[in-house]
Coordinates of C-alpha atoms and ligand atoms in Angstrom, one line a residue:
M399 CA -40.9 163.0 15.3
T400 CA -37.5 160.5 14.4
P401 CA -34.9 161.6 11.9
L402 CA -36.2 161.6 8.6
F403 CA -33.3 159.4 7.4
P404 CA -32.9 157.2 10.4
A405 CA -30.5 154.9 9.8
L406 CA -28.2 158.1 8.5
S407 CA -27.7 158.6 12.4
D408 CA -26.3 156.6 14.8
D409 CA -23.7 154.6 13.2
P410 CA -24.6 154.1 9.1
S411 CA -24.2 150.4 8.4
S412 CA -21.8 149.6 5.2
R413 CA -25.5 148.6 3.6
P414 CA -25.4 150.0 -0.4
A415 CA -28.2 153.2 -0.5
L416 CA -28.2 154.3 -3.6
R417 CA -26.7 153.5 -7.1
F418 CA -26.7 155.2 -10.4
G419 CA -25.0 153.2 -13.3
E420 CA -21.5 152.6 -11.8
R421 CA -21.3 154.8 -8.8
S422 CA -22.7 153.7 -5.4
L423 CA -22.8 155.0 -2.0
T424 CA -23.4 152.6 1.7
Y425 CA -25.4 154.6 3.8
A426 CA -22.1 154.9 5.9
E427 CA -21.1 156.5 2.7
L428 CA -23.4 158.7 2.7
A429 CA -23.6 159.8 5.7
A430 CA -20.1 161.0 5.2
A431 CA -20.8 163.4 2.0
A432 CA -24.2 164.1 3.1
G433 CA -23.0 165.4 6.4
A434 CA -19.8 167.3 4.6
V435 CA -23.0 169.4 2.2
A436 CA -25.1 169.7 5.6
G437 CA -21.7 171.4 7.5
R438 CA -21.6 173.4 4.4
V439 CA -25.0 174.8 4.0
R440 CA -26.2 174.5 7.4
G441 CA -28.9 178.2 8.0
A442 CA -28.3 179.0 4.1
G443 CA -32.3 179.1 3.8
R444 CA -33.3 177.8 0.7
V445 CA -30.9 175.9 -0.6
A446 CA -31.0 175.8 -4.8
V447 CA -30.4 171.9 -5.9
W448 CA -28.9 171.4 -10.2
A449 CA -31.4 168.5 -9.5
T450 CA -29.8 166.3 -13.1
P451 CA -30.4 162.3 -12.4
S452 CA -26.6 161.7 -10.7
L453 CA -25.5 160.6 -7.4
E454 CA -24.7 164.3 -7.1
T455 CA -28.6 165.8 -6.4
A456 CA -29.4 162.8 -3.9
V457 CA -26.2 163.7 -1.6
G458 CA -27.2 167.4 -2.3
V459 CA -31.1 167.0 -1.5
V460 CA -30.4 165.0 1.6
G461 CA -27.3 167.3 2.6
V462 CA -29.6 169.9 2.7
L463 CA -32.0 167.8 4.9
L464 CA -29.9 167.0 7.2
A465 CA -28.5 170.8 7.6
G466 CA -32.5 171.3 8.3
A467 CA -32.8 174.0 5.3
A468 CA -35.3 173.4 2.6
A469 CA -33.7 172.1 -1.7
V470 CA -35.1 173.9 -4.5
P471 CA -34.5 170.8 -7.1
L472 CA -34.3 172.6 -10.5
N473 CA -34.6 170.9 -13.9
P474 CA -31.8 171.2 -15.8
K475 CA -33.2 171.9 -18.6
S476 CA -35.2 174.9 -17.2
G477 CA -35.7 177.1 -20.3
D478 CA -34.3 180.9 -19.5
K479 CA -38.2 182.2 -18.5
E480 CA -38.9 179.7 -16.6
L481 CA -35.7 179.4 -14.5
G482 CA -35.9 182.6 -14.4
H483 CA -39.0 182.1 -12.7
I484 CA -38.4 179.9 -9.8
L485 CA -35.1 181.4 -9.1
S486 CA -36.4 185.4 -8.2
D487 CA -39.6 183.5 -6.6
S488 CA -37.2 181.3 -4.1
A489 CA -34.3 183.8 -3.9
P490 CA -32.3 180.7 -3.1
A491 CA -29.0 181.4 -0.4
L492 CA -26.6 179.2 -3.5
V493 CA -27.1 176.0 -5.7
L494 CA -25.4 172.6 -5.1
A495 CA -24.5 171.0 -8.4
A496 CA -21.8 168.2 -9.6
P497 CA -18.2 168.9 -10.2
G498 CA -17.8 169.9 -13.4
A499 CA -21.6 170.9 -14.7
E500 CA -22.3 173.5 -16.6
L501 CA -24.8 176.5 -15.1
P502 CA -26.9 178.4 -17.2
A503 CA -26.1 182.0 -16.7
P504 CA -28.9 183.2 -13.9
L505 CA -27.0 180.7 -11.7
R506 CA -23.8 181.7 -11.8
R507 CA -24.2 184.5 -10.1
L508 CA -25.3 182.2 -7.0
R509 CA -22.2 181.3 -4.5
R510 CA -21.5 177.7 -5.9
I511 CA -20.9 174.3 -4.0
D512 CA -20.1 171.2 -5.4
V513 CA -20.8 168.0 -4.3
D514 CA -18.0 165.8 -3.5
A515 CA -20.2 162.2 -3.2
G516 CA -17.2 160.1 -3.6
S517 CA -17.4 157.1 -2.0
G518 CA -14.5 156.2 0.9
S519 CA -14.3 159.7 2.5
D520 CA -14.5 159.0 6.6
V521 CA -17.8 158.9 8.1
R522 CA -16.7 161.6 11.4
G523 CA -15.3 163.5 8.4
G524 CA -18.9 164.6 7.5
T525 CA -19.7 167.3 10.1
G526 CA -23.5 167.1 9.7
A527 CA -25.4 163.6 9.7
S528 CA -26.2 163.8 13.4
A529 CA -27.8 167.5 12.9
G530 CA -30.1 168.3 15.6
A531 CA -33.8 167.9 16.0
V532 CA -35.4 170.3 13.7
D533 CA -38.9 171.6 13.5
E534 CA -41.5 169.0 11.8
E535 CA -43.4 172.1 10.0
E536 CA -40.2 173.5 8.7
P537 CA -39.7 173.0 4.6
A538 CA -37.6 170.6 3.5
L539 CA -38.7 171.4 -0.4
V540 CA -40.0 173.5 -2.8
V541 CA -41.2 171.8 -6.2
Y542 CA -42.3 174.3 -8.7
T543 CA -45.6 172.7 -10.5
S544 CA -47.8 174.2 -13.3
G545 CA -51.3 176.2 -12.5
T546 CA -53.6 176.4 -15.5
T547 CA -52.4 180.2 -16.2
G548 CA -49.1 182.1 -14.8
P549 CA -45.9 180.8 -13.7
P550 CA -45.2 177.6 -12.4
K551 CA -46.0 178.1 -8.5
G552 CA -43.7 177.1 -5.4
A553 CA -45.1 174.1 -3.6
V554 CA -43.7 174.9 0.0
I555 CA -43.6 170.7 1.7
P556 CA -42.7 170.6 5.2
R557 CA -40.8 167.8 6.7
R558 CA -43.8 166.4 8.4
A559 CA -45.4 165.4 5.1
I560 CA -42.6 163.9 3.9
A561 CA -42.7 161.9 6.9
T562 CA -46.1 160.4 7.1
T563 CA -45.9 160.1 3.1
L564 CA -43.2 157.7 2.8
D565 CA -44.4 156.1 6.5
A566 CA -48.1 156.0 4.8
L567 CA -46.6 153.9 2.0
A568 CA -44.7 151.6 3.4
D569 CA -47.6 150.9 5.4
A570 CA -49.6 150.0 1.9
W571 CA -46.9 148.8 0.3
Q572 CA -44.9 146.6 3.6
W573 CA -42.0 148.7 1.7
T574 CA -39.3 147.4 3.9
E575 CA -35.0 147.9 4.2
Q576 CA -35.3 144.6 2.5
D577 CA -36.2 146.6 -1.0
V578 CA -34.6 147.8 -3.5
L579 CA -36.4 150.3 -6.0
V580 CA -35.7 150.8 -9.7
H581 CA -36.8 153.6 -11.5
G582 CA -35.1 156.4 -14.1
L583 CA -37.5 159.0 -13.7
P584 CA -36.4 163.0 -13.4
L585 CA -35.1 163.9 -9.9
F586 CA -36.9 167.1 -10.0
H587 CA -40.8 166.5 -9.2
V588 CA -42.3 164.4 -6.1
H589 CA -42.6 161.0 -8.2
G590 CA -38.3 161.1 -8.5
L591 CA -37.3 162.6 -5.7
V592 CA -39.4 162.3 -2.5
L593 CA -40.6 158.9 -3.4
G594 CA -37.8 157.0 -5.2
V595 CA -35.2 158.3 -3.7
L596 CA -35.8 159.8 -0.2
G597 CA -38.5 156.8 0.3
P598 CA -35.8 153.6 -0.1
L599 CA -33.7 155.8 2.6
R600 CA -35.9 156.8 4.8
R601 CA -37.0 152.6 5.0
G602 CA -33.4 151.9 5.1
G603 CA -33.4 150.7 1.9
S604 CA -31.6 151.3 -1.5
V605 CA -32.4 152.4 -4.7
R606 CA -30.5 152.3 -8.5
H607 CA -31.3 154.8 -10.7
L608 CA -31.4 154.0 -14.5
G609 CA -30.1 157.6 -15.4
R610 CA -32.4 157.7 -17.8
F611 CA -35.4 155.3 -18.5
D612 CA -35.2 151.9 -21.0
T613 CA -36.3 149.0 -20.6
Q614 CA -33.0 146.7 -20.6
G615 CA -32.3 148.9 -18.0
V616 CA -35.2 147.5 -15.8
T617 CA -34.5 143.9 -17.3
R618 CA -31.3 144.1 -16.0
E619 CA -31.8 145.9 -12.2
L620 CA -34.7 143.3 -11.9
S621 CA -33.1 140.5 -12.6
S622 CA -30.3 141.2 -10.9
G623 CA -31.6 141.9 -7.1
A624 CA -34.4 144.6 -7.5
T625 CA -37.6 144.4 -6.0
M626 CA -39.7 147.6 -6.9
L627 CA -40.7 149.5 -10.1
F628 CA -41.9 153.1 -9.9
G629 CA -42.7 154.6 -13.1
V630 CA -45.2 156.9 -15.2
P631 CA -47.2 155.5 -17.3
T632 CA -45.6 156.5 -20.5
M633 CA -42.6 154.1 -19.2
Y634 CA -45.6 151.6 -18.4
H635 CA -46.6 152.0 -22.3
R636 CA -43.4 151.3 -23.4
I637 CA -43.2 148.2 -21.5
A638 CA -46.5 146.7 -22.8
E639 CA -44.7 147.4 -26.6
A640 CA -41.3 145.9 -25.9
L641 CA -43.2 142.9 -23.9
P642 CA -44.2 140.4 -26.9
A643 CA -40.8 140.7 -28.0
D644 CA -38.7 140.6 -25.3
P645 CA -38.9 137.7 -22.5
V646 CA -36.4 138.4 -20.5
L647 CA -37.7 141.5 -19.8
A648 CA -41.3 139.5 -19.0
K649 CA -39.0 137.3 -16.5
A650 CA -37.5 139.9 -14.8
L651 CA -40.9 142.1 -13.8
A652 CA -42.8 139.2 -13.2
G653 CA -39.9 138.5 -10.7
A654 CA -40.7 142.2 -9.1
R655 CA -42.7 142.4 -5.4
L656 CA -44.1 145.9 -6.6
L657 CA -44.9 147.3 -10.2
V658 CA -46.0 150.9 -9.0
S659 CA -47.3 153.7 -11.5
G660 CA -48.2 156.9 -10.8
S661 CA -48.6 160.5 -11.8
A662 CA -51.4 160.4 -14.4
A663 CA -53.7 157.5 -14.8
L664 CA -52.3 154.2 -16.3
P665 CA -54.1 152.9 -19.1
V666 CA -56.4 149.7 -18.4
H667 CA -54.9 148.2 -22.1
D668 CA -51.6 148.7 -21.0
H669 CA -52.1 147.3 -17.7
E670 CA -54.1 144.2 -18.9
R671 CA -50.8 144.0 -22.0
I672 CA -48.5 143.9 -18.7
A673 CA -50.7 141.7 -16.7
A674 CA -51.3 138.8 -19.4
A675 CA -47.1 138.6 -20.4
T676 CA -46.1 138.9 -17.4
G677 CA -48.7 137.2 -14.4
R678 CA -48.0 140.9 -12.6
R679 CA -50.2 143.4 -12.1
V680 CA -48.9 147.1 -12.2
V681 CA -50.6 149.0 -8.8
E682 CA -51.2 152.2 -9.1
R683 CA -51.1 155.6 -6.4
Y684 CA -52.6 158.9 -6.8
G685 CA -50.8 161.7 -5.7
M686 CA -49.3 165.7 -5.9
T687 CA -47.2 167.7 -5.8
E688 CA -49.6 169.6 -3.0
T689 CA -50.9 166.6 -1.5
L690 CA -47.4 164.1 -1.8
M691 CA -50.0 160.6 -1.9
N692 CA -53.4 160.6 -1.3
T693 CA -54.6 156.7 -2.2
A694 CA -52.6 153.7 -3.6
V695 CA -53.9 150.1 -4.5
R696 CA -52.1 147.7 -1.3
A697 CA -49.8 145.3 -1.7
D698 CA -52.1 143.1 0.3
G699 CA -55.0 144.4 -1.2
E700 CA -56.7 144.1 -5.3
A701 CA -54.8 145.3 -8.2
R702 CA -57.9 146.4 -10.1
A703 CA -57.3 148.3 -13.4
G704 CA -58.5 151.8 -13.5
T705 CA -57.8 153.0 -9.8
V706 CA -55.8 154.5 -7.4
G707 CA -56.7 152.4 -4.7
V708 CA -57.7 154.1 -1.1
P709 CA -56.7 156.6 1.0
L710 CA -53.4 156.0 2.6
P711 CA -53.4 155.9 6.7
G712 CA -54.1 159.9 8.0
V713 CA -55.7 160.8 4.3
E714 CA -59.0 162.3 4.9
L715 CA -60.7 161.8 0.9
R716 CA -63.8 162.9 0.4
L717 CA -65.9 164.0 -3.3
V718 CA -67.8 167.3 -3.9
E719 CA -69.8 168.2 -6.1
D720 CA -70.1 172.0 -8.2
D721 CA -72.5 173.1 -5.1
G722 CA -70.3 172.1 -2.5
S723 CA -72.2 169.1 -1.3
V724 CA -70.4 165.5 -0.3
V725 CA -71.1 163.1 -2.2
D726 CA -71.4 160.1 0.4
A727 CA -72.4 157.5 -2.1
L728 CA -69.8 154.7 -2.4
D729 CA -71.8 153.1 -6.4
G730 CA -68.9 154.0 -8.7
E731 CA -70.9 156.9 -10.5
S732 CA -71.5 159.7 -8.3
V733 CA -68.6 162.3 -9.3
G734 CA -67.1 164.6 -7.3
E735 CA -63.5 166.7 -6.9
I736 CA -61.4 164.8 -4.8
Q737 CA -60.4 167.4 -1.5
V738 CA -58.4 166.1 0.6
R739 CA -56.8 166.5 4.3
G740 CA -53.7 165.0 6.9
P741 CA -50.6 165.4 7.6
N742 CA -49.2 164.3 4.1
L743 CA -50.5 168.5 2.4
F744 CA -47.8 171.1 1.7
T745 CA -47.9 174.2 4.0
E746 CA -48.4 177.0 1.5
Y747 CA -47.6 178.3 -2.7
L748 CA -44.2 180.0 -2.0
N749 CA -45.2 184.1 -2.1
R750 CA -49.1 183.8 -3.3
P751 CA -51.3 183.9 -0.1
D752 CA -54.1 184.1 -3.0
A753 CA -53.2 180.9 -4.6
T754 CA -53.0 179.0 -1.1
A755 CA -56.4 180.9 -0.2
A756 CA -57.9 179.6 -3.3
A757 CA -56.7 176.2 -3.2
F758 CA -58.3 175.5 0.1
T759 CA -62.0 175.0 1.2
A760 CA -63.0 177.5 4.2
D761 CA -63.0 173.6 6.8
G762 CA -59.8 173.3 5.5
W763 CA -60.0 170.6 2.7
F764 CA -57.6 170.4 -0.6
R765 CA -59.0 170.7 -3.8
T766 CA -57.4 168.7 -5.8
G767 CA -59.2 169.4 -9.3
D768 CA -59.2 165.5 -9.6
V769 CA -62.8 164.4 -10.5
A770 CA -63.6 160.5 -9.3
V771 CA -65.9 158.2 -8.2
R772 CA -65.4 155.9 -5.3
D773 CA -66.4 151.9 -5.8
P774 CA -68.5 150.3 -3.7
D775 CA -65.6 148.8 -1.9
G776 CA -64.2 152.5 -1.3
Y777 CA -60.9 152.6 -3.9
V778 CA -61.5 155.7 -6.2
R779 CA -61.4 155.7 -9.5
I780 CA -60.5 159.3 -11.6
V781 CA -62.6 160.0 -14.4
G782 CA -61.4 163.3 -15.1
R783 CA -60.2 166.7 -14.6
K784 CA -62.0 170.1 -13.3
A785 CA -59.6 172.6 -15.1
T786 CA -59.3 171.8 -19.3
D787 CA -56.5 173.9 -19.3
L788 CA -54.1 171.4 -16.8
I789 CA -52.7 169.2 -19.7
K790 CA -50.2 165.7 -18.4
S791 CA -47.8 164.4 -20.5
G792 CA -45.7 162.0 -20.0
G793 CA -46.8 162.4 -16.0
Y794 CA -45.8 166.1 -16.5
K795 CA -48.0 168.4 -15.5
I796 CA -48.2 171.6 -17.6
G797 CA -50.2 174.4 -17.5
A798 CA -51.7 175.6 -20.5
G799 CA -51.6 179.1 -19.9
E800 CA -48.1 179.5 -19.3
I801 CA -46.9 177.7 -23.3
E802 CA -49.5 180.8 -25.1
N803 CA -47.7 183.0 -23.2
A804 CA -44.6 181.8 -24.6
L805 CA -46.2 181.4 -27.9
L806 CA -47.4 184.3 -27.9
E807 CA -43.6 186.0 -27.4
H808 CA -43.2 184.5 -30.8
P809 CA -42.7 187.6 -33.6
A810 CA -44.2 185.2 -35.7
V811 CA -47.3 184.7 -33.9
R812 CA -50.5 186.2 -33.8
E813 CA -52.8 184.8 -31.9
A814 CA -52.2 180.5 -29.9
A815 CA -54.4 178.7 -28.0
V816 CA -53.1 175.7 -26.0
T817 CA -54.9 172.0 -25.8
G818 CA -54.0 168.4 -24.6
E819 CA -55.0 165.3 -27.1
P820 CA -55.3 161.5 -26.3
D821 CA -51.6 159.3 -27.1
A822 CA -51.3 156.5 -26.7
D823 CA -47.9 157.4 -25.6
L824 CA -47.7 160.6 -23.5
G825 CA -51.3 159.7 -22.7
E826 CA -51.9 163.4 -23.5
R827 CA -49.8 165.4 -25.8
I828 CA -49.7 169.1 -26.2
V829 CA -51.4 171.0 -29.7
A830 CA -50.2 174.8 -30.4
W831 CA -53.2 176.3 -32.2
V832 CA -51.6 179.1 -34.1
V833 CA -52.1 182.4 -36.0
P834 CA -49.6 183.0 -38.0
A835 CA -48.4 187.1 -37.9
D836 CA -48.2 187.2 -41.1
P837 CA -50.3 184.0 -43.1
E838 CA -48.2 184.0 -46.1
S839 CA -44.4 182.7 -44.0
P840 CA -46.0 180.6 -40.8
P841 CA -43.5 179.9 -38.0
R842 CA -42.1 176.1 -39.4
E843 CA -43.7 173.7 -36.3
G844 CA -39.7 172.8 -35.1
E845 CA -39.0 176.3 -34.4
L846 CA -41.7 176.6 -31.9
A847 CA -41.0 174.1 -30.5
D848 CA -37.6 175.0 -29.9
H849 CA -38.6 178.6 -28.5
V850 CA -40.9 177.3 -26.1
A851 CA -38.0 174.5 -25.0
G852 CA -35.8 177.1 -24.8
R853 CA -38.1 179.3 -22.7
L854 CA -39.5 177.2 -20.4
A855 CA -38.8 173.5 -20.8
P856 CA -38.7 170.2 -23.2
H857 CA -41.3 168.6 -22.0
K858 CA -43.1 171.9 -22.4
R859 CA -43.0 172.1 -26.5
P860 CA -45.6 171.8 -28.7
R861 CA -46.0 167.9 -30.1
V862 CA -48.3 169.2 -33.0
V863 CA -48.5 173.0 -34.5
R864 CA -52.3 173.8 -36.4
Y865 CA -52.5 177.0 -37.9
L866 CA -55.9 178.5 -38.4
D867 CA -57.0 181.9 -39.6
A868 CA -58.3 183.1 -36.1
L869 CA -59.2 181.2 -32.8
P870 CA -62.7 180.9 -31.9
R871 CA -64.4 183.2 -30.0
N872 CA -67.6 184.1 -27.6
D873 CA -68.6 187.7 -27.5
M874 CA -66.7 188.8 -24.4
G875 CA -63.6 188.1 -27.2
K876 CA -62.2 184.9 -25.2
I877 CA -61.1 182.3 -27.0
M878 CA -63.5 179.4 -27.1
K879 CA -61.2 176.0 -27.0
R880 CA -63.9 173.3 -27.7
A881 CA -64.9 174.8 -31.0
L882 CA -61.5 174.2 -31.8
P883 CA -61.8 171.4 -35.3
S884 CA -60.7 168.0 -33.8
Ligands
MCA486 C1 -37.0 166.6 -28.3 N1 -35.4 167.6 -27.0 C2 -35.6 168.5 -27.3 C3 -36.5 169.1 -28.3 N2 -36.6 167.9 -28.9 N3 -34.9 169.3 -26.4 C4 -34.9 170.6 -26.5 N4 -35.8 171.1 -27.7 C5 -36.6 170.4 -28.5 N5 -37.3 171.4 -29.3 C6 -35.4 166.3 -26.1 C7 -35.9 166.8 -24.7 O1 -35.3 166.3 -24.0 C8 -34.9 165.0 -24.8 O2 -34.1 164.7 -24.3 C9 -35.4 163.8 -25.8 O3 -35.4 165.0 -27.0 C10 -36.7 162.7 -26.0 O4 -37.7 163.9 -25.3 P1 -38.9 163.3 -25.6 O5 -39.7 162.6 -26.1 O6 -39.6 164.7 -25.1 O7 -39.2 162.5 -23.7 P2 -38.9 161.1 -23.6 O8 -37.8 160.5 -23.6 O9 -40.2 160.4 -24.4 O10 -39.3 160.9 -22.5 C11 -40.9 160.0 -21.7 C12 -40.7 160.0 -20.1 C13 -40.3 161.3 -19.7 C14 -39.5 159.6 -20.3 C15 -41.7 159.0 -19.7 O11 -41.7 162.3 -20.3 C16 -40.5 161.6 -18.0 O12 -39.4 161.3 -17.5 N6 -41.7 162.1 -17.2 C17 -41.4 161.7 -16.4 C18 -42.0 163.1 -15.4 C19 -42.5 163.0 -14.0 O13 -41.7 162.1 -13.2 N7 -43.6 163.4 -13.6 C20 -43.7 163.7 -12.4 C21 -44.4 165.0 -11.7 P3 -34.0 164.1 -23.4 O14 -34.0 162.1 -23.8 O15 -31.9 164.0 -22.9 O16 -34.1 163.2 -21.9 S1 -46.3 164.4 -10.7 C22 -45.7 164.4 -9.2 O17 -44.3 164.5 -8.6 C23 -46.6 163.8 -8.0 C24 -46.6 163.8 -6.9 C25 -47.3 161.9 -9.2 O18 -48.4 161.9 -8.5 O19 -45.8 161.1 -9.1
AMP487 P1 -48.4 166.8 -10.1 O1 -49.7 168.8 -9.7 O2 -47.6 167.3 -11.2 O3 -47.4 166.6 -8.6 O4 -49.7 165.7 -10.5 C1 -50.9 166.0 -9.9 C2 -51.4 165.4 -10.5 O5 -51.1 163.9 -11.8 C3 -53.0 165.0 -10.2 O6 -53.5 166.0 -9.7 C4 -53.4 164.0 -10.7 O7 -54.4 164.5 -11.5 C5 -52.5 163.3 -11.2 N1 -52.0 161.7 -10.8 C6 -51.4 161.3 -10.1 N2 -51.5 159.8 -9.8 C7 -52.4 159.7 -11.0 C8 -52.6 158.3 -11.6 N3 -52.8 157.4 -10.2 N4 -53.6 158.8 -11.7 C9 -54.3 159.0 -12.6 N5 -54.0 160.4 -11.7 C10 -52.6 160.7 -11.3

């Protein structure tokens, strides 16, 4: 197999590779900076990366990959409990961080390497850019992803899956070294890191990261040479909201080659508002941490609102009913769980053979838990999700059980249940149903939000708290979430 980043091997050019705010690196500079990281982490096994939205994160991850090691990207807003779990589960040999970044206590026990992302280094100073061949089945990333219950699981993503998914997207989107991608996604998940950073680098193109998403940044970059935009539906919702009063944004979007949404369903209303204001249709692609990308609306296909397009090259996709029978109909109404097979899939959940086994059928199909229909021309429409205890908020997957456990650790909470409610901005918002330990002095809403944000992560905090005298339970004592007052 070719190296993950052909543009970094041989004779890297002075073409732009990465830009974060005012700071940027050419391919030659990136080869030197990431090569230097590679030289220091070679043989390290798993390497934690303090994944702030910065040049250092991109250089650090590329360096780890050049060295043939595996990167474990950490959300820099992780709370104590979540971070503790990820560190004990993944047992990284060391941590990479930007110089001066303050790391929380559990990370201070690890050996730290500051990533020097300074430009202008001597290309030959790097020792790792042309590292020897690494087996494509070797882990490249361990990305933590929430399930319905318990702490997040580490999805082990091999190098083969990254190369496969990025090349399939290149085919679907005619994505080349001429493309300049703009986005403001976090770098500790697949969307922002694999598609948004490793994607442009595999093509030999470039990425401009906004630091944090806002419509002004999108306007600025798309008006000055950027060709593609990646975002979650919340970002496109905010764009749709801003468009009526922002003709410059409309013009910038109209000039883009490709606008791509993913991580959750893009509401048809937002899709149509953007199309009406810009004349451009957003294309959707469907993926998962465990599978990377499965389907996409192709650049040469019809960008139909409400669909995630067709299976990518190399991806086998089928719909399966609850009784295991395969749904063959392409009729836009026969519903089944999406199961996928192909070289885009992860290897396993780290240290969780039980969960890995449960995720696959006997004949090797991965059960996504997403429920869909297929149109006569094969376009996939996602219509729901099997597990009600998984919430997608702002494009983040969040397990209800994880938040319930955190809430129950608050002394003023006796019982807790967590659900997702429709939200125009976030897709779904997290709602906590709480039975206070003392009904006379229930915990304040903000206190519970801070408690969850501090233990898990801010995006997992409840946006609404509702107080009850008791949770509805069945005869077995199990909480009946469907019986919660709507
Ligand atoms: C507010 N904040 C708090 C609290 N309240 N912090 C601590 N404690 C509190 N009680 C902070 C937040 O941390 C945040 O800080 C700021 O206040 C605003 O919070 P919030 O409203 O939650 O954030 P937002 O700005 O509205 O976020 C919307 C967003 C975000 C930007 C769209 O949801 C986002 O980045 N989503 C992307 C998710 C993603 O990449 N998913 C990919 C996984 P600050 O402003 O400093 O941050 S899915 C995937 O990878 C698969 C493969 C796929 O298909 O793509
Ligand atoms: P994650 O586990 O965080 O990687 O999230 C993966 C999940 O995001 C999938 O199982 C889907 O439920 C959802 N998802 C990703 N892309 C889309 C999309 N374009 N439309 C609907 N849901 C999506």
